Each structure stands twice: as C-alpha cells, then as structure tokens.
CSV table of C-alpha atoms in Angstrom, one decimal:
chain,number,residue,atom,x,y,z
A,104,UNK,CA,-15.9,6.0,-14.0
A,105,UNK,CA,-14.2,5.2,-11.0
A,106,UNK,CA,-15.6,7.1,-8.0
A,107,UNK,CA,-12.9,9.4,-6.7
A,108,UNK,CA,-12.5,10.3,-3.0
A,109,UNK,CA,-10.3,12.3,-0.7
A,110,UNK,CA,-7.9,10.5,1.3
A,111,UNK,CA,-5.9,12.2,4.3
A,112,UNK,CA,-2.2,12.3,4.6
A,113,UNK,CA,-0.7,11.2,7.9
A,114,UNK,CA,2.8,11.1,9.3
A,115,UNK,CA,4.0,8.0,11.5
A,116,UNK,CA,7.4,9.2,13.9
A,117,UNK,CA,9.0,6.0,13.0
A,118,UNK,CA,7.9,5.4,8.9
A,119,UNK,CA,7.5,8.9,7.9
A,120,UNK,CA,4.5,10.3,5.8
A,121,UNK,CA,1.9,8.0,4.2
A,122,UNK,CA,-1.5,8.6,2.4
A,123,UNK,CA,-4.4,7.0,4.7
A,124,UNK,CA,-6.5,4.4,3.0
A,125,UNK,CA,-4.1,4.3,-0.3
A,126,UNK,CA,-4.7,1.4,-2.3
A,127,UNK,CA,-1.3,-0.7,-2.5
A,128,UNK,CA,-0.7,-3.7,-5.0
A,129,UNK,CA,2.1,-6.0,-5.3
A,130,UNK,CA,4.5,-5.9,-8.1
A,131,UNK,CA,7.3,-8.5,-8.5
A,132,UNK,CA,8.4,-7.7,-12.1
A,133,UNK,CA,8.5,-4.7,-14.2
A,134,UNK,CA,5.3,-5.5,-16.2
A,135,UNK,CA,3.5,-5.4,-12.8
A,136,UNK,CA,5.0,-2.0,-12.3
A,137,UNK,CA,4.1,-0.8,-15.7
A,138,UNK,CA,0.5,-2.4,-15.6
A,139,UNK,CA,-0.1,-0.1,-12.1
A,140,UNK,CA,1.7,2.7,-14.0
A,141,UNK,CA,-1.0,2.5,-17.1
A,142,UNK,CA,-4.0,2.1,-14.6
A,143,UNK,CA,-3.0,5.5,-12.3
A,144,UNK,CA,-2.6,7.1,-15.8
A,145,UNK,CA,-6.0,6.1,-16.8
A,146,UNK,CA,-7.9,8.0,-13.9
A,147,UNK,CA,-5.5,10.7,-13.8
A,148,UNK,CA,-7.5,13.8,-14.4
A,149,UNK,CA,-6.6,15.7,-17.9
A,150,UNK,CA,-8.3,18.5,-19.6
A,151,UNK,CA,-8.1,20.6,-22.7
A,152,UNK,CA,-6.7,24.0,-22.7
A,153,UNK,CA,-5.6,26.5,-25.3
A,154,UNK,CA,-1.8,25.4,-24.8
A,155,UNK,CA,-2.6,21.7,-24.6
A,156,UNK,CA,-5.4,19.4,-25.7
A,157,UNK,CA,-4.4,16.9,-22.8
A,158,UNK,CA,-3.2,19.2,-19.9
A,159,UNK,CA,-2.7,17.5,-16.8
A,160,UNK,CA,-4.8,18.9,-14.3
A,161,UNK,CA,-3.4,17.3,-11.3
A,162,UNK,CA,0.2,16.1,-10.0
A,163,UNK,CA,0.9,12.2,-10.1
A,164,UNK,CA,2.6,10.3,-7.7
A,165,UNK,CA,3.8,6.7,-8.2
A,166,UNK,CA,5.4,5.3,-4.9
A,167,UNK,CA,7.2,2.0,-5.3
A,168,UNK,CA,8.4,-0.1,-2.2
A,169,UNK,CA,11.5,-2.2,-2.3
A,170,UNK,CA,12.4,-4.8,0.1
A,171,UNK,CA,15.7,-6.4,-0.1
A,172,UNK,CA,16.0,-10.0,1.8
A,173,UNK,CA,19.2,-11.5,2.6
A,174,UNK,CA,19.4,-14.7,4.0
A,175,UNK,CA,22.4,-15.7,6.3
A,176,UNK,CA,23.6,-18.7,7.6
A,177,UNK,CA,24.3,-18.9,11.3
A,178,UNK,CA,25.5,-22.5,12.0
A,179,UNK,CA,22.7,-24.8,11.4
A,180,UNK,CA,20.3,-22.2,11.0
A,181,UNK,CA,19.7,-19.4,8.6
A,182,UNK,CA,18.4,-15.9,9.6
A,183,UNK,CA,17.1,-13.2,7.2
A,184,UNK,CA,18.0,-9.6,7.5
A,185,UNK,CA,15.9,-6.8,5.4
A,186,UNK,CA,16.7,-3.9,3.8
A,187,UNK,CA,14.3,-1.4,2.8
A,188,UNK,CA,13.6,1.8,0.4
A,189,UNK,CA,10.9,3.8,-1.4
A,190,UNK,CA,11.1,5.5,-4.6
A,191,UNK,CA,8.5,8.3,-5.3
A,192,UNK,CA,8.3,9.0,-9.2
A,193,UNK,CA,6.5,12.2,-9.5
A,194,UNK,CA,5.0,14.0,-12.6
A,195,UNK,CA,4.3,17.5,-11.7
A,196,UNK,CA,1.5,19.3,-13.7
A,197,UNK,CA,3.1,22.9,-15.2
A,198,UNK,CA,2.4,26.1,-13.9
A,199,UNK,CA,-0.2,28.0,-16.0
A,200,UNK,CA,-1.0,31.6,-17.2
A,201,UNK,CA,-4.8,32.4,-17.5
A,202,UNK,CA,-3.8,34.7,-20.2
A,203,UNK,CA,-2.2,31.8,-22.3
A,204,UNK,CA,-4.7,28.7,-21.2
A,205,UNK,CA,-7.9,30.8,-21.6
A,206,UNK,CA,-9.1,28.4,-18.7
A,207,UNK,CA,-12.3,29.1,-17.2
A,208,UNK,CA,-14.5,27.6,-14.5
A,209,UNK,CA,-13.4,24.2,-13.2
A,210,UNK,CA,-10.1,24.4,-15.5
A,211,UNK,CA,-9.4,27.9,-14.1
A,212,UNK,CA,-9.9,26.6,-10.6
A,213,UNK,CA,-7.5,23.6,-11.3
A,214,UNK,CA,-5.0,25.8,-12.8
A,215,UNK,CA,-5.0,28.1,-9.4
A,216,UNK,CA,-4.5,24.7,-7.4
A,217,UNK,CA,-1.7,23.5,-9.5
A,218,UNK,CA,0.0,27.1,-9.4
A,219,UNK,CA,-0.4,27.3,-5.3
A,220,UNK,CA,1.1,23.8,-4.9
A,221,UNK,CA,4.1,24.6,-7.3
A,222,UNK,CA,4.5,27.8,-5.3
A,223,UNK,CA,4.7,26.1,-2.2
A,224,UNK,CA,6.9,23.5,-3.3
A,225,UNK,CA,9.1,26.3,-4.4
A,226,UNK,CA,9.3,27.2,-1.1
A,227,UNK,CA,10.2,24.2,0.3
A,228,UNK,CA,13.2,23.6,-2.3
A,229,UNK,CA,14.4,27.3,-1.3
A,230,UNK,CA,14.2,26.3,2.4
A,231,UNK,CA,16.2,23.1,1.9
A,232,UNK,CA,18.8,25.0,-0.4
A,233,UNK,CA,19.2,27.8,2.0
A,234,UNK,CA,19.6,25.2,4.8
A,235,UNK,CA,22.3,23.2,2.6
A,236,UNK,CA,24.1,26.6,1.7
A,237,UNK,CA,24.4,28.0,5.1
A,238,UNK,CA,24.6,24.4,7.0
A,239,UNK,CA,21.5,25.4,9.2
A,240,UNK,CA,19.8,22.5,10.6
A,241,UNK,CA,17.3,24.6,12.7
A,242,UNK,CA,15.7,26.2,9.5
A,243,UNK,CA,12.0,25.6,9.1
A,244,UNK,CA,10.9,23.9,6.4
A,245,UNK,CA,7.2,24.4,5.4
A,246,UNK,CA,6.2,21.2,4.3
A,247,UNK,CA,2.7,21.0,5.8
A,248,UNK,CA,1.6,24.1,3.5
A,249,UNK,CA,0.5,21.9,0.8
A,250,UNK,CA,-0.4,18.0,0.3
A,251,UNK,CA,2.2,18.0,-2.7
A,252,UNK,CA,5.3,18.8,0.0
A,253,UNK,CA,4.0,16.9,2.8
A,254,UNK,CA,4.0,13.8,0.7
A,255,UNK,CA,7.0,14.4,-0.6
A,256,UNK,CA,8.7,15.4,2.8
A,257,UNK,CA,11.0,12.2,2.8
A,258,UNK,CA,11.8,12.5,-0.9
A,259,UNK,CA,13.1,16.5,-0.5
A,260,UNK,CA,14.6,16.7,2.5
A,261,UNK,CA,14.7,13.1,4.4
A,262,UNK,CA,16.9,10.2,4.0
A,263,UNK,CA,16.8,10.2,0.1
A,264,UNK,CA,18.5,11.2,-3.1
A,265,UNK,CA,16.7,13.4,-5.3
A,266,UNK,CA,16.7,14.1,-8.8
A,267,UNK,CA,14.6,16.5,-10.8
A,268,UNK,CA,14.0,16.6,-14.6
A,269,UNK,CA,12.9,19.9,-16.2
A,270,UNK,CA,10.6,19.8,-19.2
A,271,UNK,CA,11.3,23.1,-21.3
A,272,UNK,CA,9.3,24.1,-24.3
A,273,UNK,CA,11.5,25.3,-27.8
A,274,UNK,CA,9.1,27.6,-28.5
A,275,UNK,CA,9.9,31.6,-27.9
A,276,UNK,CA,6.3,32.2,-26.9
A,277,UNK,CA,7.0,30.1,-23.7
A,278,UNK,CA,10.5,31.8,-22.9
A,279,UNK,CA,9.2,33.3,-19.6
A,280,UNK,CA,8.0,29.7,-18.3
A,281,UNK,CA,11.1,28.0,-19.6
A,282,UNK,CA,13.2,30.7,-17.8
A,283,UNK,CA,11.2,30.0,-14.4
A,284,UNK,CA,11.5,26.4,-14.7
A,285,UNK,CA,15.2,26.2,-15.4
A,286,UNK,CA,15.5,28.8,-12.1
A,287,UNK,CA,13.4,26.3,-10.4
A,288,UNK,CA,15.4,23.4,-11.2
A,289,UNK,CA,18.8,25.2,-10.4
A,290,UNK,CA,17.6,26.0,-7.0
A,291,UNK,CA,16.7,22.3,-6.3
A,292,UNK,CA,20.5,21.4,-7.1
A,293,UNK,CA,21.5,23.2,-3.9
A,294,UNK,CA,19.6,20.8,-1.8
A,295,UNK,CA,21.8,18.6,0.4
A,296,UNK,CA,20.8,15.5,2.0
A,297,UNK,CA,22.9,12.5,3.3
A,298,UNK,CA,21.3,9.4,2.4
A,299,UNK,CA,21.8,6.3,4.9
A,300,UNK,CA,20.8,2.5,4.2
A,301,UNK,CA,17.2,1.6,5.6
A,302,UNK,CA,18.3,-1.0,7.7
A,303,UNK,CA,16.7,-2.7,11.0
A,304,UNK,CA,18.9,-1.7,14.1
A,305,UNK,CA,18.6,-4.9,15.6
A,306,UNK,CA,19.4,-6.5,12.5
A,307,UNK,CA,22.7,-4.7,12.1
A,308,UNK,CA,24.1,-5.5,15.6
A,309,UNK,CA,23.0,-9.2,14.6
A,310,UNK,CA,25.3,-9.0,11.5
A,311,UNK,CA,27.8,-7.5,13.7
A,312,UNK,CA,27.8,-10.3,16.2
A,313,UNK,CA,27.6,-13.1,13.6
A,314,UNK,CA,31.0,-11.4,12.1
A,315,UNK,CA,32.6,-11.8,15.7
A,316,UNK,CA,31.6,-15.1,16.2
A,317,UNK,CA,33.0,-16.4,12.9
A,318,UNK,CA,36.2,-14.7,14.0
A,319,UNK,CA,35.9,-16.3,17.4
A,320,UNK,CA,35.5,-19.8,15.9
A,321,UNK,CA,38.6,-19.3,13.7
A,322,UNK,CA,40.6,-18.3,16.9
A,323,UNK,CA,39.2,-21.2,18.7
A,324,UNK,CA,40.6,-23.8,16.2
A,325,UNK,CA,44.3,-22.6,16.7
A,326,UNK,CA,43.8,-21.9,20.4
A,327,UNK,CA,44.1,-24.3,23.6
A,328,UNK,CA,43.9,-24.3,27.4
A,329,UNK,CA,42.2,-21.5,29.7
A,330,UNK,CA,42.2,-19.1,26.4
A,331,UNK,CA,40.1,-21.8,24.6
A,332,UNK,CA,37.5,-21.9,27.3
A,333,UNK,CA,37.2,-17.9,27.6
A,334,UNK,CA,37.0,-18.0,23.8
A,335,UNK,CA,34.1,-20.5,24.2
A,336,UNK,CA,32.2,-18.5,26.7
A,337,UNK,CA,32.4,-15.4,24.8
A,338,UNK,CA,31.4,-17.1,21.8
A,339,UNK,CA,28.1,-18.6,23.5
A,340,UNK,CA,27.3,-15.3,24.8
A,341,UNK,CA,27.1,-13.7,21.6
A,342,UNK,CA,24.8,-16.3,20.3
A,343,UNK,CA,22.7,-15.9,23.2
A,344,UNK,CA,22.4,-12.4,22.4
A,345,UNK,CA,21.7,-13.0,18.6
A,346,UNK,CA,18.8,-15.4,19.6
A,347,UNK,CA,17.3,-12.6,21.8
A,348,UNK,CA,17.3,-9.9,19.4
A,349,UNK,CA,15.7,-12.3,16.9
A,350,UNK,CA,12.9,-12.9,19.2
A,351,UNK,CA,12.4,-9.2,19.4
A,352,UNK,CA,12.7,-9.0,15.8
A,353,UNK,CA,9.7,-11.5,15.3
A,354,UNK,CA,7.3,-10.0,17.7
A,355,UNK,CA,4.3,-8.7,15.6
A,356,UNK,CA,4.3,-5.1,14.7
A,357,UNK,CA,2.3,-2.7,12.6
A,358,UNK,CA,3.5,-0.3,10.0
A,359,UNK,CA,1.7,1.8,7.9
A,360,UNK,CA,2.3,2.2,4.2
C-alpha cells in the first residue's frame, strides 16, 4: 500500500491556495485524466458501515489545470498568449449519524471529521450567500476553519463558476438527510461570483497594441505627407512597447501549483 503523508495547505497572494508537495501529472487527453482519476480512487479511504459497504471515509478533490496558448502573427514574428483556468472536481463524503451507521473506533472518528468539515463548508456557503444577497463586500468568510474550505476558497468565492450536484436517497428512512442536503444545495444557489478570464495583464496590453498597429498600417496605406510620418512614428512607438512587454513576459518566474 502507498504510504500516506500529511501535506500543508498554503496560499500565494498571486496564484491563490495550493497544496504544498502535492503530486502533479501531465495530461494531454481525456484518457490521461481518467487514468489519473482511477489512480486517485484506488488510494482513497473507504470502509464499511451499517449504511454502506463501500462508504467514503474522506472527501476527494481532482484538480485539473488548463492552459490555452494562442499564437498571433505580428509582422514576421509570432507571439504566444496564454489563458489559464483550473477546475476542481469534488466528491464530498456524506454526513453521517452514528445511530444509523453503527460506526465505532476509527470509523466513528472519520465520521466525526467528515461531519465537522461539512459543517464548516455549510458555514462558508451561508456567509457567501449572505454576502451575495445583501451585496456586503466586507462580510467575513471563514475559509480557514477547515482544510476543505481553504482548498476550495477559489472555487467557492473567488474568480469561479460553481455547480453543486446533490446526491439524494429515495428511501423514506433517509428523509431527514435528504431534506438537509436539499437545504444545503438551495443555499449554495445564492452564491454570486463574477468570473473573469485569467489572462496575463501584459499580454492583454500587447493584444490591444497589436490591434492598434494593424489599424495604423491600414491607415498608412491611404495617407501621405506629414500625417503619414506621424502615423509611422506612432506605429514604431507601439512596436517598441510590445517588445519591452514581451521581454518582461519572458523573464523567469516561479509559480507554485
């Protein structure tokens, strides 16, 4: 069996929350992603309870980083611009009642930890929903009260779009759990986030400058005299600015993931 170790959750002011020391693997196709997902499921903690023979004893998060590279021609040269995004796919372990699971020992402790983290997630959802309903930007959001909510900070209240799928039981025996889950999901609907494209600011400026250069070139073809000289100087100025921004963009930098 693979040895499990505790990893620390950290936060970078520029790139957001990340898990220090977490293994990352390249994936170029859907099959690659599914292979990684199967590997993760194999080492996930599961155990038998009175309610479920294969009960999840932990939450699971699959994080997928996407990078889109666009190549733009600028005269004789080609420049690349990047857009990035991150998808967190979360499978939450269900809340438990000891009277129904008959859990004891380590299983009872696992259930208590699951319930505590779900409770903290509920508190975060409540605070975010309240902020969205009352448009209160200064509302305190208790992300750091649990590892789960801290890791999901960007997905819940950051530059993101969030979708929650509620798994319900058709059994009348689980009526209270079903009602609680529906209330949980309904509260999440009140969260309001405004997602924007993750694009390098310098590269956004470069794209705008290139658009202006193309416009100036078209105008130059129909202009003469002093106006043409002024336009030519303006065009050269923008080309020099693009070169300066690209030099900054090519400088080495560190980005934790």
